[in-house]
Coordinates of C-alpha atoms in Angstrom, one line a residue:
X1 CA -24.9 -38.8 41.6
X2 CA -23.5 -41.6 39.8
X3 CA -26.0 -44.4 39.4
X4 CA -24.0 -47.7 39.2
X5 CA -23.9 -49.8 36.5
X6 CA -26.4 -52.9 36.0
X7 CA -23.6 -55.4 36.5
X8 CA -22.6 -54.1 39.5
X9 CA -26.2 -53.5 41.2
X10 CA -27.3 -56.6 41.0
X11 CA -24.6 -57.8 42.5
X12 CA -25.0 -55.8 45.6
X13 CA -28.4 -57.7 47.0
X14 CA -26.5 -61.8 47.2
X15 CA -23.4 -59.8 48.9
X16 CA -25.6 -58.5 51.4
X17 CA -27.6 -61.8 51.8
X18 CA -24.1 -63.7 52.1
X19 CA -23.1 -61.4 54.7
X20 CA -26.4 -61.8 56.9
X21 CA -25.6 -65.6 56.4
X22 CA -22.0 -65.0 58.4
X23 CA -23.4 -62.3 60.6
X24 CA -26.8 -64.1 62.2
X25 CA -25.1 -67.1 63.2
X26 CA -22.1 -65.3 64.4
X27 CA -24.0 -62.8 66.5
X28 CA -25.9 -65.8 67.9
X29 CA -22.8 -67.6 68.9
X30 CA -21.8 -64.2 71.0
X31 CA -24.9 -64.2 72.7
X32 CA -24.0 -68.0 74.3
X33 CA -25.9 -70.0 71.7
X34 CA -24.7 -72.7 71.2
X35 CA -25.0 -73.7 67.1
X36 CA -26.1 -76.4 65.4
X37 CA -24.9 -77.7 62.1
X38 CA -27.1 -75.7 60.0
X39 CA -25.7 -72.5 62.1
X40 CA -22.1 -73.7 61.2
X41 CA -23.6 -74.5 57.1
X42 CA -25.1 -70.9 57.2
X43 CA -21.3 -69.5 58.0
X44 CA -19.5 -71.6 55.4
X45 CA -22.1 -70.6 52.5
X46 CA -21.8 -66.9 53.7
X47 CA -17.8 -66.8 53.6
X48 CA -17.9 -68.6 50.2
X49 CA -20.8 -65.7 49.1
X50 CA -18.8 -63.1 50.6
X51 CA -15.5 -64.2 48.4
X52 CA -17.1 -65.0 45.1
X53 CA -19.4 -61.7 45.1
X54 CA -16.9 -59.9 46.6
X55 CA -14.6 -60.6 44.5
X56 CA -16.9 -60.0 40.9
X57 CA -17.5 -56.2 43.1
X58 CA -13.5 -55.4 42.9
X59 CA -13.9 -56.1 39.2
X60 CA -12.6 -59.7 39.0
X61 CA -14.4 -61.6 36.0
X62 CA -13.9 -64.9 35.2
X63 CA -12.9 -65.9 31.5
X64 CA -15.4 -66.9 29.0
X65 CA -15.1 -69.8 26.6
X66 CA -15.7 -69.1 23.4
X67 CA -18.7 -69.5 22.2
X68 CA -20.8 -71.9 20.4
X69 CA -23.6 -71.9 17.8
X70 CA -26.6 -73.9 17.7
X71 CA -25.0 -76.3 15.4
X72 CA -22.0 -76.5 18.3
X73 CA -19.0 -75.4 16.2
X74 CA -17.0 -72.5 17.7
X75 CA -18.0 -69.1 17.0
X76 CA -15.2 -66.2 16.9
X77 CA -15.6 -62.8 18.5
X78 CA -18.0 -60.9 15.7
X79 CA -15.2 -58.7 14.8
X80 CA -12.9 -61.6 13.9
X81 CA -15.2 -63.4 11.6
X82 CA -15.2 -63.9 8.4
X83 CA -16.4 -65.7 5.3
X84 CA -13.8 -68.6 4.1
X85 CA -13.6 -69.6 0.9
X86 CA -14.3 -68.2 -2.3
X87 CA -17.4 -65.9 -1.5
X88 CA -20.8 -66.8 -3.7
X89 CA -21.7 -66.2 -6.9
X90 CA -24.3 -64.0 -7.9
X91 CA -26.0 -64.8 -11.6
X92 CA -24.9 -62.4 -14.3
X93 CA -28.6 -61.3 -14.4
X94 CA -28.6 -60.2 -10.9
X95 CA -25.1 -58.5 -11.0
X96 CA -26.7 -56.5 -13.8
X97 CA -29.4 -56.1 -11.5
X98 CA -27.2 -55.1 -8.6
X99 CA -24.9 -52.0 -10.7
X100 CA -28.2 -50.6 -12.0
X101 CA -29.6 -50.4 -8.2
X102 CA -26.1 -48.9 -7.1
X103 CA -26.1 -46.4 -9.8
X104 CA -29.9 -45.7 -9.3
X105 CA -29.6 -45.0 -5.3
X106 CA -26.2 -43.1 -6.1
X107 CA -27.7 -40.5 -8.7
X108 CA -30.1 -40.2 -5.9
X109 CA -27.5 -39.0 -3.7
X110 CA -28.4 -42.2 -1.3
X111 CA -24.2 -42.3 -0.9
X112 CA -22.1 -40.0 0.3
X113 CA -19.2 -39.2 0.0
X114 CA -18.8 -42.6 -2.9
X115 CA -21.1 -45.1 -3.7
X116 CA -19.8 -48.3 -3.4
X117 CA -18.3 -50.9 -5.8
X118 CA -21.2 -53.0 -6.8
X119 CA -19.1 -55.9 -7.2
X120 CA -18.4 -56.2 -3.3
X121 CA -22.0 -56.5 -2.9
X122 CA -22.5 -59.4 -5.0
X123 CA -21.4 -62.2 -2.2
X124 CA -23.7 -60.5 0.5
X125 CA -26.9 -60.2 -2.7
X126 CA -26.7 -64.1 -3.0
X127 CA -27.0 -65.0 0.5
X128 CA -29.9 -63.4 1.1
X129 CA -31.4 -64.8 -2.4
X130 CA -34.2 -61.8 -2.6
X131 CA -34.6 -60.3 -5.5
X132 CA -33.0 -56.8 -6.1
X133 CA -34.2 -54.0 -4.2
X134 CA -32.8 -51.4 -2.3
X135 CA -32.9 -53.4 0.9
X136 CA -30.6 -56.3 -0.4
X137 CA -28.1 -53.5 -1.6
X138 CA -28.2 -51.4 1.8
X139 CA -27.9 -54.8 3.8
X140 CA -25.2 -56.3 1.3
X141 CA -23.1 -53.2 1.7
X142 CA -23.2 -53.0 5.9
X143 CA -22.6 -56.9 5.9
X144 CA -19.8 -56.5 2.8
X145 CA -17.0 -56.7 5.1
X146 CA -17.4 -60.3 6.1
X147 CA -17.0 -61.7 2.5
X148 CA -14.3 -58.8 1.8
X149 CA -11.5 -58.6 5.1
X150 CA -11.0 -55.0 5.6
X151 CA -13.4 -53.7 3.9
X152 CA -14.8 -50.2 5.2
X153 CA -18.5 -49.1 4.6
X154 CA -17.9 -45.7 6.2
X155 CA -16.9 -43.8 2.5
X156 CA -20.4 -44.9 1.6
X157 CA -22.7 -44.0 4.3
X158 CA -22.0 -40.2 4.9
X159 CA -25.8 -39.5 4.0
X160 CA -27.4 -42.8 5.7
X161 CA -28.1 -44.3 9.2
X162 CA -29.9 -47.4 10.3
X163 CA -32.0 -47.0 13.1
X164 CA -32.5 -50.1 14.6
X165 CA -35.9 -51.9 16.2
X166 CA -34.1 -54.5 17.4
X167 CA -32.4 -52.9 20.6
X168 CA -34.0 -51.7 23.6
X169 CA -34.7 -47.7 23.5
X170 CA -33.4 -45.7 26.6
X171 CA -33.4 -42.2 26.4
X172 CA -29.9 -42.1 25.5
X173 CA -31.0 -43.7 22.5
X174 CA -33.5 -41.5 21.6
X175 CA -31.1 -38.6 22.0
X176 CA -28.3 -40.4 19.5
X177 CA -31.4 -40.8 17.4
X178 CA -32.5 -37.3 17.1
X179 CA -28.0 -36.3 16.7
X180 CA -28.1 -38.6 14.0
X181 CA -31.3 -36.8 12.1
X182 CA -29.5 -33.2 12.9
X183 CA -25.9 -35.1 11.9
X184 CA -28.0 -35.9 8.1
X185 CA -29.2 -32.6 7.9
X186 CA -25.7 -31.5 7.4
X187 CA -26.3 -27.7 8.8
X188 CA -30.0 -27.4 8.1
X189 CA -31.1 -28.6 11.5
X190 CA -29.4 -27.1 14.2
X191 CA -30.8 -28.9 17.3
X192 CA -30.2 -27.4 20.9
X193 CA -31.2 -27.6 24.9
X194 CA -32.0 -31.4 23.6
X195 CA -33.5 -33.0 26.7
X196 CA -35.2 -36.8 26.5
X197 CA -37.0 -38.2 29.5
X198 CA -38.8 -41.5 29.7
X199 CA -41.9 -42.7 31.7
X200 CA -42.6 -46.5 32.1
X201 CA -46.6 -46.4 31.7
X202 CA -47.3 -50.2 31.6
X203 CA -44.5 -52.5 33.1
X204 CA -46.0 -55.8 32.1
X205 CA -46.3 -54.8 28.5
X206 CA -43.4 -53.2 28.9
X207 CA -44.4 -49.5 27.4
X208 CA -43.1 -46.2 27.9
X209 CA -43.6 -42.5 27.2
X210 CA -40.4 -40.9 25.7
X211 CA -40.6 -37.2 25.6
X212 CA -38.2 -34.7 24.2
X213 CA -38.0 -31.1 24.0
X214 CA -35.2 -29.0 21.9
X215 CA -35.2 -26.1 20.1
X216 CA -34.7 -26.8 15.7
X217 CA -33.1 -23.6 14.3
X218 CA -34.7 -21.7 17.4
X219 CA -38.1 -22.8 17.3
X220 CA -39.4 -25.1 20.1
X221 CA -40.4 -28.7 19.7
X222 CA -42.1 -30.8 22.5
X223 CA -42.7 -34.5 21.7
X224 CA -44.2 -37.2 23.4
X225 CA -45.3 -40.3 22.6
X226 CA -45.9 -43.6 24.1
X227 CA -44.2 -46.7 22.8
X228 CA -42.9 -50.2 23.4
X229 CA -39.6 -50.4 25.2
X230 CA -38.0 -52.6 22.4
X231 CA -39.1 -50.2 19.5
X232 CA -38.1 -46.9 18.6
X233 CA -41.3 -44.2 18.5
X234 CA -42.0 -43.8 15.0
X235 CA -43.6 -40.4 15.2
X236 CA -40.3 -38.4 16.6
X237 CA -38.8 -38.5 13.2
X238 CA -41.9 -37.1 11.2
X239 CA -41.9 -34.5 14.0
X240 CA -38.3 -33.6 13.2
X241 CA -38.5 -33.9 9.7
X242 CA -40.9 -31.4 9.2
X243 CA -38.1 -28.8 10.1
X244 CA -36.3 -29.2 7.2
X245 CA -35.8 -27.1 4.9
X246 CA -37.7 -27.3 1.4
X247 CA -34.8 -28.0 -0.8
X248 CA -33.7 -31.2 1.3
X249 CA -36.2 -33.5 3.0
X250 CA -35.5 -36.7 5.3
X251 CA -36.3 -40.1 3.1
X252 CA -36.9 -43.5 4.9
X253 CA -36.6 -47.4 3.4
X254 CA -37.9 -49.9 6.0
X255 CA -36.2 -53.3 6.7
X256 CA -36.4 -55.8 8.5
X257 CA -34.0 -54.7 11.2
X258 CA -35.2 -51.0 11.2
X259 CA -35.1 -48.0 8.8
X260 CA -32.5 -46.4 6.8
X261 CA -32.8 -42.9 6.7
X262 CA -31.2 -40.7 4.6
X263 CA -31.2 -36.7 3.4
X264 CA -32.7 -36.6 -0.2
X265 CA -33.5 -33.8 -2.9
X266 CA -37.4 -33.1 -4.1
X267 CA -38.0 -35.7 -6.4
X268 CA -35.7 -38.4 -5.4
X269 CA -37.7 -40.8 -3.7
X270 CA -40.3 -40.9 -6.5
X271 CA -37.3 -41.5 -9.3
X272 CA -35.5 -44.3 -7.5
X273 CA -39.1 -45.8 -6.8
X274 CA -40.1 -45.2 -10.3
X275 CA -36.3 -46.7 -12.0
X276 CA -36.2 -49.5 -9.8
X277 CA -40.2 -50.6 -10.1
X278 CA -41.0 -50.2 -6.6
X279 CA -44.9 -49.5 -5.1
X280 CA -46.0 -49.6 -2.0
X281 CA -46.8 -53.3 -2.3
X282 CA -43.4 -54.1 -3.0
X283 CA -40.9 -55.7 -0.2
X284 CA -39.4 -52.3 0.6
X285 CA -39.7 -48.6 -1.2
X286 CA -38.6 -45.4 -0.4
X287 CA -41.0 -43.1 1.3
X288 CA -40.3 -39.0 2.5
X289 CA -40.6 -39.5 6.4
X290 CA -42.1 -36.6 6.7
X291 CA -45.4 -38.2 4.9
X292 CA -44.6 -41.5 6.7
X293 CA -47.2 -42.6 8.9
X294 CA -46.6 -42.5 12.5
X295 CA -46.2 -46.3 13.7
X296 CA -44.1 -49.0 11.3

């Protein structure tokens, strides 16, 4: 059965309440009580309940001004917004700094099916004012379309996927998760009988316990592990990972926001880390997820 949406359940508990607030003094009125003006108040806030609610059930929504930022100007739907103006200008030195990083992470085989034009990145580079490293190129390009209108990323990320820690984790994200990994692995993971179930083991702290199960090229995997709500488990895609075969392997660069993952050759990881003078004590680097540890 059907569960109904969020919107619509908790909308069901006032409706009932308003109704009781029509019914009780109603009822009473039939049994020859005679009401009082709290009796008559109860009716007249239960008919204006039953409307209102009532009406939000059959779908009704009232319209939303648009909103506002912190600073109180107007803010456009997300979509609909973007930079005006000339965008900002990067220093030469960076721009030089930005190509090289481009051409570095394309050799790699970061971008599929194109890498992208390392000049449309130079607006996004200079807002963030870091200094250049794969995480200011990955984030440039995603956000590239608000300094450039109609700009597409989508050429450019064939072979990459953020998975956010930002979001809440249900099971169905789990599952688009683990479609995304098998998407990557362009035909070396073939991921069937894919089933994610979740547990809530401490509602305070909000923590659950995902587990999956699913076949990889036939052979069973069972996962489990336990997690915050708000935060992807970090050990599901080590445990997926190691199914790959030895000519491709999964590669990971942490941000802020989450990780990009991507599908990488032997050696790749350590060349971009090595060309663009990244350790492990740098901002970002690129690590095999398959070594990765299991929590961020």
């Amino acid at each position: 059965m059907k569960r109904p949406d969020p919107e619509t359940a908790a909308l069901l508990l006032p409706f009932a309440f308003s109704i009781l607030f029509v019914a009780i003094p109603l009822a009473m009125t039939m049994a020859g009580v005679r009401l009082v003006w709290i009796g008559w108040l109860s009716i007249a806030f239960g008919a204006v309940g039953i409307v209102a609610v009532g009406a939000q059930l059959l779908g009704y929504r009232p319209k939303q001004r648009t909103g506002r930022s912190r600073s109180g100007k107007s803010r456009a739907p997300e979509k609909s917004v973007h930079h005006k103006g000339p965008p900002p200008e990067l220093s030469a030195n960076k721009q030089a700094q930005v190509r090289r990083a481009v051409k570095v992470m394309a050799q790699a085989g970061v971008f599929a099916p194109t890498p992208p034009d390392p000049a449309l990145l130079y607006a996004g580079a200079t807002e963030m004012d870091w200094s250049i490293q794969p995480d200011v190129i990955l984030l440039a390009l995603l956000e590239a379309e608000y300094y450039h209108s109609g700009f597409d990323p989508a050429p450019h990320l064939g072979n990459l996927v953020l998975h956010d820690i930002q979001v809440e984790t249900p099971a169905e994200v789990i599952e688009a998760m683990i479609r995304d990994l098998e998407r990557l692995s362009a035909g070396a993971l073939v991921i069937a009988d894919l089933q994610v179930t979740q547990e809530i083991t401490d509602p305070d702290a909000r923590t659950v316990r995902t587990g999956a199960t699913m076949t990889i090229n036939g052979a069973p995997l069972t996962f489990t592990e336990e997690h915050h709500f708000k935060y992807f488990p970090t050990g599901l895609h080590p445990a997926i990972a190691g199914h790959m075969p030895p000519d491709r392997r999964f590669a990971a660069l942490w941000v802020d926001q989450g990780a990009f993952v991507t599908v990488l050759a032997p050696g790749a990881v350590e060349a971009m880390n090595a060309a663009l003078k990244l350790t492990p004590n740098s901002r970002c680097h690129w690590d095999w997820i398959v070594d990765a540890p299991s929590t961020a």
